[in-house]
């Protein structure tokens, strides 16, 4: 036994150096059925969003007041709204916006939050206190007012919407990463890295962040739905997506107002959003397991 | 470092204490309170400053004019004045005030209070939007425009504490009805001047606890965006006639929320009904839905100072590309009538002859003449509306009509009621196209047409036309209804040719009402007698 165990350990080290974290992760992810389902569904939704202008049955803003709100039928597969606009087309175009806002704002929050949190946690001391107080102050700002100020100063613009939402969402991310990094930096492998004379940024990016990926990914998958709902809220205030363009959040909000009269206006956008969020959660769950460097090497 | 991090905890503790204290102060059972949805947070409660319907609803409870109106037929009934006489030439009115008329703080209410109020609203420095409603009074216009500096020359005179004489410029058939409008209400000098100068537009005198009024109710609590509570005024002359224990107004902007609250029994009378709920109530609970007539017009104002909207041809083109019939029939669905002109039809037998046609081809031609063939070169214009679902639906429909038929791009933006009012004010004019509406204050065509006199407080378009002003001034001196109407018609023709506004539809007043509410009568101008409202709880068993 001792000899076999030794060989396994040696083999393990070889794998760790040879295969990248990502290669490893992909292999593990492929074994997770739910995660795979999530990945495929998401890709399909993203693909549809990408080619929407080519395949949407109607323009998103074509209205027919005479036609009005009709339940799903052969002409309009998902029915129409009060202004006689085709729900399927609006759902497809709205998906583009929702996905774009969801992913772009989350990317902003990931980028800023992870780097900021990791730096604060790693360097500690006064710098940490200072950086975290800034986060506290930002937390204290009411989000709506913050975004409204941004919008008033810079005008209504969808790119700005991504930035504004991202700029608020990174705060929690920064705290989570900071906590992770603070506990990780006491670990032996970090000490070893320091002893080997690696520069701080390498230690941060190569050793600390990959080890904190689990919570980061879970939180990111939670951020995306959050952001999509925020976008709906802002659009309702007239600060986000501009009519006649729509987004899933906005469609759901409008549908909910009329759910007794025209239930299809609520049901289909909700299905689209839920499906996306489920897929994201499955995928996030799977990714967390797959990316955890401490997970068994089975 | 430590001390800094302790701060938030203390804050949280404090906030917690406040929250608990706040809950403790909430009253339990509250007698027979009538709860009314009020559409939005009022701009204010100073009768000389505000202009809107939500404010009107609350001021009706807090103040009272010389004359009230019968809520059914709007004929004058005694208010602060017990009796009044009209001179033979109909130019002089003498009002005899009640000897027991009092302010809500117990101060006697005298004819001097009316003089003070009228002087205040006409003071040029106050810049009251509604000052023009007092212009039938002799020299009121001159005083308001600053050409007379002495209020004694204005046709209002206190013969003694109980007798008030008003001299008019010309016989004004609707003069007594004007007394039901808040621009003519008395205000309490002591209170106003305790909290600021007479001509301060922003003052604390209207806060709960400060405000002294003379209506059937007293303001007891004003929690912005939450509730406005009133309790019966024990000094009101007809205090015995008050049938309930208070009126609460809920400033709910969202029609859905309001409808939910109504369904939960939290509100007895709503401000409106969400468009899509009208057919549902018609089918399922017709006894809770009422669609009352309302004398008013919904229209879009143009900012005529901004190109390209400064060109009447452009304004005409936009107006002609708007399909009012389909909008009313298919989108609004609460019996609204398409409005091809401003003044609602058949006020005192007046039916405007000028009409906006729905004619897309002619609209395209006009736009091309103005230099924008197929909308080329036309900048993106913005439609501004105050936050309400109905406004949004209408704007979205119109946005698409213009895009489709004229090829112009339109963006939409919405603002909170107070912000909207200031953005569209004559002083700011910070919009391109703004959704607006006008509900008659008195039943007379002049009330609609005089909104758009040059620099009028409710004009808000930057538009002015001398011929138009002159025609309206001319109507003041005409006694004969038919002749007066023909002059109105000439004025309205100018308005429709110049098109500073696009008339869209004539209002109806759809709202929900708890079947237990008794004493609610509706009328064309929304003049309510809240003190007659009560709940018939015997009927509650059926619900």
PDB file of N, CA and C in Angstrom, chain A residues 119-197:
ATOM      1  N   UNK A 119      -7.733  42.485  -3.382  1.00  0.00           N
ATOM      2  CA  UNK A 119      -6.664  43.396  -2.988  1.00  0.00           C
ATOM      3  C   UNK A 119      -6.828  43.794  -1.528  1.00  0.00           C
ATOM      4  N   UNK A 120      -8.061  44.152  -1.163  1.00  0.00           N
ATOM      5  CA  UNK A 120      -8.303  44.573   0.210  1.00  0.00           C
ATOM      6  C   UNK A 120      -7.968  43.440   1.167  1.00  0.00           C
ATOM      7  N   UNK A 121      -8.431  42.238   0.850  1.00  0.00           N
ATOM      8  CA  UNK A 121      -8.216  41.110   1.745  1.00  0.00           C
ATOM      9  C   UNK A 121      -6.746  40.730   1.830  1.00  0.00           C
ATOM     10  N   UNK A 122      -6.057  40.790   0.726  1.00  0.00           N
ATOM     11  CA  UNK A 122      -4.669  40.318   0.699  1.00  0.00           C
ATOM     12  C   UNK A 122      -3.740  41.285   1.423  1.00  0.00           C
ATOM     13  N   UNK A 123      -3.890  42.565   1.144  1.00  0.00           N
ATOM     14  CA  UNK A 123      -2.956  43.524   1.749  1.00  0.00           C
ATOM     15  C   UNK A 123      -3.324  43.843   3.185  1.00  0.00           C
ATOM     16  N   UNK A 124      -4.591  43.748   3.527  1.00  0.00           N
ATOM     17  CA  UNK A 124      -5.021  43.923   4.903  1.00  0.00           C
ATOM     18  C   UNK A 124      -4.653  45.274   5.501  1.00  0.00           C
ATOM     19  N   UNK A 125      -4.740  45.335   6.805  1.00  0.00           N
ATOM     20  CA  UNK A 125      -4.293  46.520   7.529  1.00  0.00           C
ATOM     21  C   UNK A 125      -5.061  47.773   7.193  1.00  0.00           C
ATOM     22  N   UNK A 126      -4.329  48.871   7.145  1.00  0.00           N
ATOM     23  CA  UNK A 126      -4.970  50.165   6.916  1.00  0.00           C
ATOM     24  C   UNK A 126      -5.633  50.253   5.545  1.00  0.00           C
ATOM     25  N   UNK A 127      -4.929  49.706   4.553  1.00  0.00           N
ATOM     26  CA  UNK A 127      -5.473  49.758   3.190  1.00  0.00           C
ATOM     27  C   UNK A 127      -6.824  49.051   3.153  1.00  0.00           C
ATOM     28  N   UNK A 128      -6.881  47.882   3.798  1.00  0.00           N
ATOM     29  CA  UNK A 128      -8.119  47.106   3.853  1.00  0.00           C
ATOM     30  C   UNK A 128      -9.225  47.925   4.504  1.00  0.00           C
ATOM     31  N   UNK A 129      -8.914  48.500   5.652  1.00  0.00           N
ATOM     32  CA  UNK A 129      -9.929  49.294   6.356  1.00  0.00           C
ATOM     33  C   UNK A 129     -10.424  50.412   5.471  1.00  0.00           C
ATOM     34  N   UNK A 130      -9.488  51.101   4.839  1.00  0.00           N
ATOM     35  CA  UNK A 130      -9.840  52.223   3.991  1.00  0.00           C
ATOM     36  C   UNK A 130     -10.745  51.765   2.834  1.00  0.00           C
ATOM     37  N   UNK A 131     -10.310  50.693   2.164  1.00  0.00           N
ATOM     38  CA  UNK A 131     -11.084  50.224   1.007  1.00  0.00           C
ATOM     39  C   UNK A 131     -12.471  49.755   1.430  1.00  0.00           C
ATOM     40  N   UNK A 132     -12.526  49.083   2.568  1.00  0.00           N
ATOM     41  CA  UNK A 132     -13.830  48.566   2.992  1.00  0.00           C
ATOM     42  C   UNK A 132     -14.746  49.689   3.466  1.00  0.00           C
ATOM     43  N   UNK A 133     -14.172  50.754   4.011  1.00  0.00           N
ATOM     44  CA  UNK A 133     -15.036  51.883   4.405  1.00  0.00           C
ATOM     45  C   UNK A 133     -15.666  52.521   3.172  1.00  0.00           C
ATOM     46  N   UNK A 134     -14.878  52.547   2.085  1.00  0.00           N
ATOM     47  CA  UNK A 134     -15.457  53.082   0.842  1.00  0.00           C
ATOM     48  C   UNK A 134     -16.656  52.235   0.434  1.00  0.00           C
ATOM     49  N   UNK A 135     -16.494  50.914   0.555  1.00  0.00           N
ATOM     50  CA  UNK A 135     -17.601  50.019   0.212  1.00  0.00           C
ATOM     51  C   UNK A 135     -18.796  50.318   1.121  1.00  0.00           C
ATOM     52  N   UNK A 136     -18.508  50.507   2.416  1.00  0.00           N
ATOM     53  CA  UNK A 136     -19.610  50.801   3.348  1.00  0.00           C
ATOM     54  C   UNK A 136     -20.353  52.061   2.933  1.00  0.00           C
ATOM     55  N   UNK A 137     -19.571  53.061   2.551  1.00  0.00           N
ATOM     56  CA  UNK A 137     -20.202  54.329   2.158  1.00  0.00           C
ATOM     57  C   UNK A 137     -21.086  54.117   0.928  1.00  0.00           C
ATOM     58  N   UNK A 138     -20.533  53.360  -0.039  1.00  0.00           N
ATOM     59  CA  UNK A 138     -21.315  53.100  -1.255  1.00  0.00           C
ATOM     60  C   UNK A 138     -22.589  52.332  -0.923  1.00  0.00           C
ATOM     61  N   UNK A 139     -22.471  51.405   0.033  1.00  0.00           N
ATOM     62  CA  UNK A 139     -23.648  50.648   0.452  1.00  0.00           C
ATOM     63  C   UNK A 139     -24.718  51.572   0.991  1.00  0.00           C
ATOM     64  N   UNK A 140     -24.255  52.597   1.683  1.00  0.00           N
ATOM     65  CA  UNK A 140     -25.206  53.474   2.365  1.00  0.00           C
ATOM     66  C   UNK A 140     -25.969  54.334   1.372  1.00  0.00           C
ATOM     67  N   UNK A 141     -25.387  54.537   0.173  1.00  0.00           N
ATOM     68  CA  UNK A 141     -26.092  55.353  -0.823  1.00  0.00           C
ATOM     69  C   UNK A 141     -27.319  54.593  -1.307  1.00  0.00           C
ATOM     70  N   UNK A 142     -28.468  55.229  -1.317  1.00  0.00           N
ATOM     71  CA  UNK A 142     -29.631  54.536  -1.860  1.00  0.00           C
ATOM     72  C   UNK A 142     -29.422  54.300  -3.359  1.00  0.00           C
ATOM     73  N   UNK A 143     -29.602  53.064  -3.754  1.00  0.00           N
ATOM     74  CA  UNK A 143     -29.298  52.681  -5.128  1.00  0.00           C
ATOM     75  C   UNK A 143     -30.047  53.517  -6.166  1.00  0.00           C
ATOM     76  N   UNK A 144     -31.348  53.658  -5.929  1.00  0.00           N
ATOM     77  CA  UNK A 144     -32.167  54.343  -6.929  1.00  0.00           C
ATOM     78  C   UNK A 144     -31.665  55.760  -7.158  1.00  0.00           C
ATOM     79  N   UNK A 145     -31.400  56.433  -6.058  1.00  0.00           N
ATOM     80  CA  UNK A 145     -30.957  57.821  -6.190  1.00  0.00           C
ATOM     81  C   UNK A 145     -29.631  57.881  -6.929  1.00  0.00           C
ATOM     82  N   UNK A 146     -28.757  56.927  -6.586  1.00  0.00           N
ATOM     83  CA  UNK A 146     -27.452  56.866  -7.236  1.00  0.00           C
ATOM     84  C   UNK A 146     -27.610  56.728  -8.760  1.00  0.00           C
ATOM     85  N   UNK A 147     -28.451  55.788  -9.163  1.00  0.00           N
ATOM     86  CA  UNK A 147     -28.633  55.558 -10.598  1.00  0.00           C
ATOM     87  C   UNK A 147     -29.323  56.761 -11.251  1.00  0.00           C
ATOM     88  N   UNK A 148     -30.302  57.331 -10.552  1.00  0.00           N
ATOM     89  CA  UNK A 148     -30.997  58.478 -11.126  1.00  0.00           C
ATOM     90  C   UNK A 148     -30.016  59.625 -11.354  1.00  0.00           C
ATOM     91  N   UNK A 149     -29.129  59.832 -10.384  1.00  0.00           N
ATOM     92  CA  UNK A 149     -28.136  60.896 -10.552  1.00  0.00           C
ATOM     93  C   UNK A 149     -27.264  60.609 -11.777  1.00  0.00           C
ATOM     94  N   UNK A 150     -26.803  59.353 -11.866  1.00  0.00           N
ATOM     95  CA  UNK A 150     -25.985  58.977 -13.028  1.00  0.00           C
ATOM     96  C   UNK A 150     -26.725  59.261 -14.331  1.00  0.00           C
ATOM     97  N   UNK A 151     -28.011  58.843 -14.364  1.00  0.00           N
ATOM     98  CA  UNK A 151     -28.792  58.984 -15.587  1.00  0.00           C
ATOM     99  C   UNK A 151     -29.027  60.451 -15.942  1.00  0.00           C
ATOM    100  N   UNK A 152     -29.268  61.258 -14.906  1.00  0.00           N
ATOM    101  CA  UNK A 152     -29.540  62.664 -15.163  1.00  0.00           C
ATOM    102  C   UNK A 152     -28.294  63.347 -15.710  1.00  0.00           C
ATOM    103  N   UNK A 153     -27.145  62.973 -15.150  1.00  0.00           N
ATOM    104  CA  UNK A 153     -25.924  63.625 -15.608  1.00  0.00           C
ATOM    105  C   UNK A 153     -25.479  63.155 -16.979  1.00  0.00           C
ATOM    106  N   UNK A 154     -25.639  61.861 -17.232  1.00  0.00           N
ATOM    107  CA  UNK A 154     -25.076  61.334 -18.468  1.00  0.00           C
ATOM    108  C   UNK A 154     -26.111  60.977 -19.518  1.00  0.00           C
ATOM    109  N   UNK A 155     -27.382  61.193 -19.199  1.00  0.00           N
ATOM    110  CA  UNK A 155     -28.409  60.901 -20.193  1.00  0.00           C
ATOM    111  C   UNK A 155     -28.778  59.431 -20.196  1.00  0.00           C
ATOM    112  N   UNK A 156     -29.907  59.140 -20.858  1.00  0.00           N
ATOM    113  CA  UNK A 156     -30.396  57.765 -20.887  1.00  0.00           C
ATOM    114  C   UNK A 156     -29.662  57.006 -21.971  1.00  0.00           C
ATOM    115  N   UNK A 157     -29.131  55.875 -21.592  1.00  0.00           N
ATOM    116  CA  UNK A 157     -28.269  55.179 -22.512  1.00  0.00           C
ATOM    117  C   UNK A 157     -28.078  53.785 -21.961  1.00  0.00           C
ATOM    118  N   UNK A 158     -28.197  52.788 -22.818  1.00  0.00           N
ATOM    119  CA  UNK A 158     -28.232  51.427 -22.282  1.00  0.00           C
ATOM    120  C   UNK A 158     -26.873  50.985 -21.755  1.00  0.00           C
ATOM    121  N   UNK A 159     -25.809  51.478 -22.361  1.00  0.00           N
ATOM    122  CA  UNK A 159     -24.464  51.131 -21.885  1.00  0.00           C
ATOM    123  C   UNK A 159     -24.297  51.645 -20.453  1.00  0.00           C
ATOM    124  N   UNK A 160     -24.804  52.835 -20.253  1.00  0.00           N
ATOM    125  CA  UNK A 160     -24.698  53.441 -18.937  1.00  0.00           C
ATOM    126  C   UNK A 160     -25.481  52.641 -17.915  1.00  0.00           C
ATOM    127  N   UNK A 161     -26.579  52.067 -18.401  1.00  0.00           N
ATOM    128  CA  UNK A 161     -27.399  51.241 -17.511  1.00  0.00           C
ATOM    129  C   UNK A 161     -26.574  50.054 -17.021  1.00  0.00           C
ATOM    130  N   UNK A 162     -25.823  49.416 -17.944  1.00  0.00           N
ATOM    131  CA  UNK A 162     -24.954  48.301 -17.529  1.00  0.00           C
ATOM    132  C   UNK A 162     -24.002  48.784 -16.457  1.00  0.00           C
ATOM    133  N   UNK A 163     -23.356  49.892 -16.754  1.00  0.00           N
ATOM    134  CA  UNK A 163     -22.328  50.397 -15.849  1.00  0.00           C
ATOM    135  C   UNK A 163     -22.930  50.751 -14.497  1.00  0.00           C
ATOM    136  N   UNK A 164     -24.081  51.417 -14.552  1.00  0.00           N
ATOM    137  CA  UNK A 164     -24.685  51.859 -13.299  1.00  0.00           C
ATOM    138  C   UNK A 164     -25.040  50.671 -12.424  1.00  0.00           C
ATOM    139  N   UNK A 165     -25.644  49.659 -13.037  1.00  0.00           N
ATOM    140  CA  UNK A 165     -26.026  48.495 -12.237  1.00  0.00           C
ATOM    141  C   UNK A 165     -24.772  47.766 -11.758  1.00  0.00           C
ATOM    142  N   UNK A 166     -23.811  47.600 -12.663  1.00  0.00           N
ATOM    143  CA  UNK A 166     -22.559  46.950 -12.292  1.00  0.00           C
ATOM    144  C   UNK A 166     -21.876  47.682 -11.150  1.00  0.00           C
ATOM    145  N   UNK A 167     -21.913  48.981 -11.212  1.00  0.00           N
ATOM    146  CA  UNK A 167     -21.231  49.808 -10.226  1.00  0.00           C
ATOM    147  C   UNK A 167     -21.826  49.624  -8.843  1.00  0.00           C
ATOM    148  N   UNK A 168     -23.073  49.170  -8.781  1.00  0.00           N
ATOM    149  CA  UNK A 168     -23.686  48.970  -7.479  1.00  0.00           C
ATOM    150  C   UNK A 168     -23.539  47.524  -7.036  1.00  0.00           C
ATOM    151  N   UNK A 169     -23.624  46.615  -8.006  1.00  0.00           N
ATOM    152  CA  UNK A 169     -23.628  45.200  -7.664  1.00  0.00           C
ATOM    153  C   UNK A 169     -22.262  44.684  -7.213  1.00  0.00           C
ATOM    154  N   UNK A 170     -21.177  45.415  -7.495  1.00  0.00           N
ATOM    155  CA  UNK A 170     -19.874  44.854  -7.153  1.00  0.00           C
ATOM    156  C   UNK A 170     -19.603  44.883  -5.655  1.00  0.00           C
ATOM    157  N   UNK A 171     -20.378  45.634  -4.896  1.00  0.00           N
ATOM    158  CA  UNK A 171     -20.066  45.835  -3.487  1.00  0.00           C
ATOM    159  C   UNK A 171     -20.092  44.524  -2.700  1.00  0.00           C
ATOM    160  N   UNK A 172     -21.193  43.778  -2.860  1.00  0.00           N
ATOM    161  CA  UNK A 172     -21.307  42.527  -2.120  1.00  0.00           C
ATOM    162  C   UNK A 172     -20.215  41.572  -2.566  1.00  0.00           C
ATOM    163  N   UNK A 173     -19.972  41.576  -3.884  1.00  0.00           N
ATOM    164  CA  UNK A 173     -18.932  40.708  -4.422  1.00  0.00           C
ATOM    165  C   UNK A 173     -17.588  41.013  -3.759  1.00  0.00           C
ATOM    166  N   UNK A 174     -17.295  42.298  -3.617  1.00  0.00           N
ATOM    167  CA  UNK A 174     -16.025  42.688  -3.011  1.00  0.00           C
ATOM    168  C   UNK A 174     -15.934  42.156  -1.584  1.00  0.00           C
ATOM    169  N   UNK A 175     -17.007  42.225  -0.847  1.00  0.00           N
ATOM    170  CA  UNK A 175     -16.983  41.742   0.538  1.00  0.00           C
ATOM    171  C   UNK A 175     -16.751  40.237   0.611  1.00  0.00           C
ATOM    172  N   UNK A 176     -17.457  39.521  -0.276  1.00  0.00           N
ATOM    173  CA  UNK A 176     -17.321  38.058  -0.250  1.00  0.00           C
ATOM    174  C   UNK A 176     -15.887  37.667  -0.562  1.00  0.00           C
ATOM    175  N   UNK A 177     -15.328  38.272  -1.604  1.00  0.00           N
ATOM    176  CA  UNK A 177     -13.982  37.904  -2.024  1.00  0.00           C
ATOM    177  C   UNK A 177     -12.977  38.279  -0.949  1.00  0.00           C
ATOM    178  N   UNK A 178     -13.184  39.427  -0.341  1.00  0.00           N
ATOM    179  CA  UNK A 178     -12.264  39.854   0.704  1.00  0.00           C
ATOM    180  C   UNK A 178     -12.242  38.829   1.840  1.00  0.00           C
ATOM    181  N   UNK A 179     -13.412  38.385   2.247  1.00  0.00           N
ATOM    182  CA  UNK A 179     -13.490  37.410   3.328  1.00  0.00           C
ATOM    183  C   UNK A 179     -12.761  36.122   2.967  1.00  0.00           C
ATOM    184  N   UNK A 180     -12.999  35.655   1.743  1.00  0.00           N
ATOM    185  CA  UNK A 180     -12.357  34.435   1.280  1.00  0.00           C
ATOM    186  C   UNK A 180     -10.838  34.593   1.291  1.00  0.00           C
ATOM    187  N   UNK A 181     -10.392  35.704   0.732  1.00  0.00           N
ATOM    188  CA  UNK A 181      -8.960  35.910   0.588  1.00  0.00           C
ATOM    189  C   UNK A 181      -8.307  36.008   1.961  1.00  0.00           C
ATOM    190  N   UNK A 182      -8.964  36.660   2.870  1.00  0.00           N
ATOM    191  CA  UNK A 182      -8.395  36.799   4.211  1.00  0.00           C
ATOM    192  C   UNK A 182      -8.175  35.458   4.865  1.00  0.00           C
ATOM    193  N   UNK A 183      -9.132  34.529   4.671  1.00  0.00           N
ATOM    194  CA  UNK A 183      -8.923  33.226   5.303  1.00  0.00           C
ATOM    195  C   UNK A 183      -7.914  32.392   4.521  1.00  0.00           C
ATOM    196  N   UNK A 184      -7.920  32.575   3.183  1.00  0.00           N
ATOM    197  CA  UNK A 184      -7.015  31.769   2.362  1.00  0.00           C
ATOM    198  C   UNK A 184      -5.564  32.184   2.534  1.00  0.00           C
ATOM    199  N   UNK A 185      -5.345  33.444   2.784  1.00  0.00           N
ATOM    200  CA  UNK A 185      -3.949  33.901   2.748  1.00  0.00           C
ATOM    201  C   UNK A 185      -3.140  33.373   3.932  1.00  0.00           C
ATOM    202  N   UNK A 186      -3.832  32.821   4.924  1.00  0.00           N
ATOM    203  CA  UNK A 186      -3.118  32.207   6.048  1.00  0.00           C
ATOM    204  C   UNK A 186      -2.697  30.780   5.708  1.00  0.00           C
ATOM    205  N   UNK A 187      -3.215  30.255   4.579  1.00  0.00           N
ATOM    206  CA  UNK A 187      -2.951  28.856   4.235  1.00  0.00           C
ATOM    207  C   UNK A 187      -1.493  28.653   3.803  1.00  0.00           C
ATOM    208  N   UNK A 188      -1.048  27.395   3.937  1.00  0.00           N
ATOM    209  CA  UNK A 188       0.361  27.088   3.671  1.00  0.00           C
ATOM    210  C   UNK A 188       0.756  27.361   2.229  1.00  0.00           C
ATOM    211  N   UNK A 189      -0.167  27.071   1.280  1.00  0.00           N
ATOM    212  CA  UNK A 189       0.251  27.224  -0.127  1.00  0.00           C
ATOM    213  C   UNK A 189       0.535  28.685  -0.472  1.00  0.00           C
ATOM    214  N   UNK A 190      -0.122  29.588   0.253  1.00  0.00           N
ATOM    215  CA  UNK A 190       0.167  30.994  -0.001  1.00  0.00           C
ATOM    216  C   UNK A 190       1.518  31.340   0.603  1.00  0.00           C
ATOM    217  N   UNK A 191       1.731  30.815   1.820  1.00  0.00           N
ATOM    218  CA  UNK A 191       3.046  31.037   2.444  1.00  0.00           C
ATOM    219  C   UNK A 191       4.146  30.514   1.540  1.00  0.00           C
ATOM    220  N   UNK A 192       3.891  29.345   0.971  1.00  0.00           N
ATOM    221  CA  UNK A 192       4.881  28.765   0.068  1.00  0.00           C
ATOM    222  C   UNK A 192       5.129  29.686  -1.116  1.00  0.00           C
ATOM    223  N   UNK A 193       4.050  30.221  -1.661  1.00  0.00           N
ATOM    224  CA  UNK A 193       4.185  31.109  -2.817  1.00  0.00           C
ATOM    225  C   UNK A 193       4.969  32.350  -2.444  1.00  0.00           C
ATOM    226  N   UNK A 194       4.664  32.864  -1.245  1.00  0.00           N
ATOM    227  CA  UNK A 194       5.395  34.053  -0.801  1.00  0.00           C
ATOM    228  C   UNK A 194       6.868  33.708  -0.641  1.00  0.00           C
ATOM    229  N   UNK A 195       7.106  32.531  -0.031  1.00  0.00           N
ATOM    230  CA  UNK A 195       8.486  32.116   0.205  1.00  0.00           C
ATOM    231  C   UNK A 195       9.242  31.947  -1.103  1.00  0.00           C
ATOM    232  N   UNK A 196       8.515  31.537  -2.148  1.00  0.00           N
ATOM    233  CA  UNK A 196       9.151  31.373  -3.449  1.00  0.00           C
ATOM    234  C   UNK A 196       9.391  32.715  -4.123  1.00  0.00           C
ATOM    235  N   UNK A 197       8.950  33.773  -3.492  1.00  0.00           N
ATOM    236  CA  UNK A 197       9.240  35.116  -4.002  1.00  0.00           C
ATOM    237  C   UNK A 197       8.340  35.565  -5.130  1.00  0.00           C
TER     238      UNK A 197
END
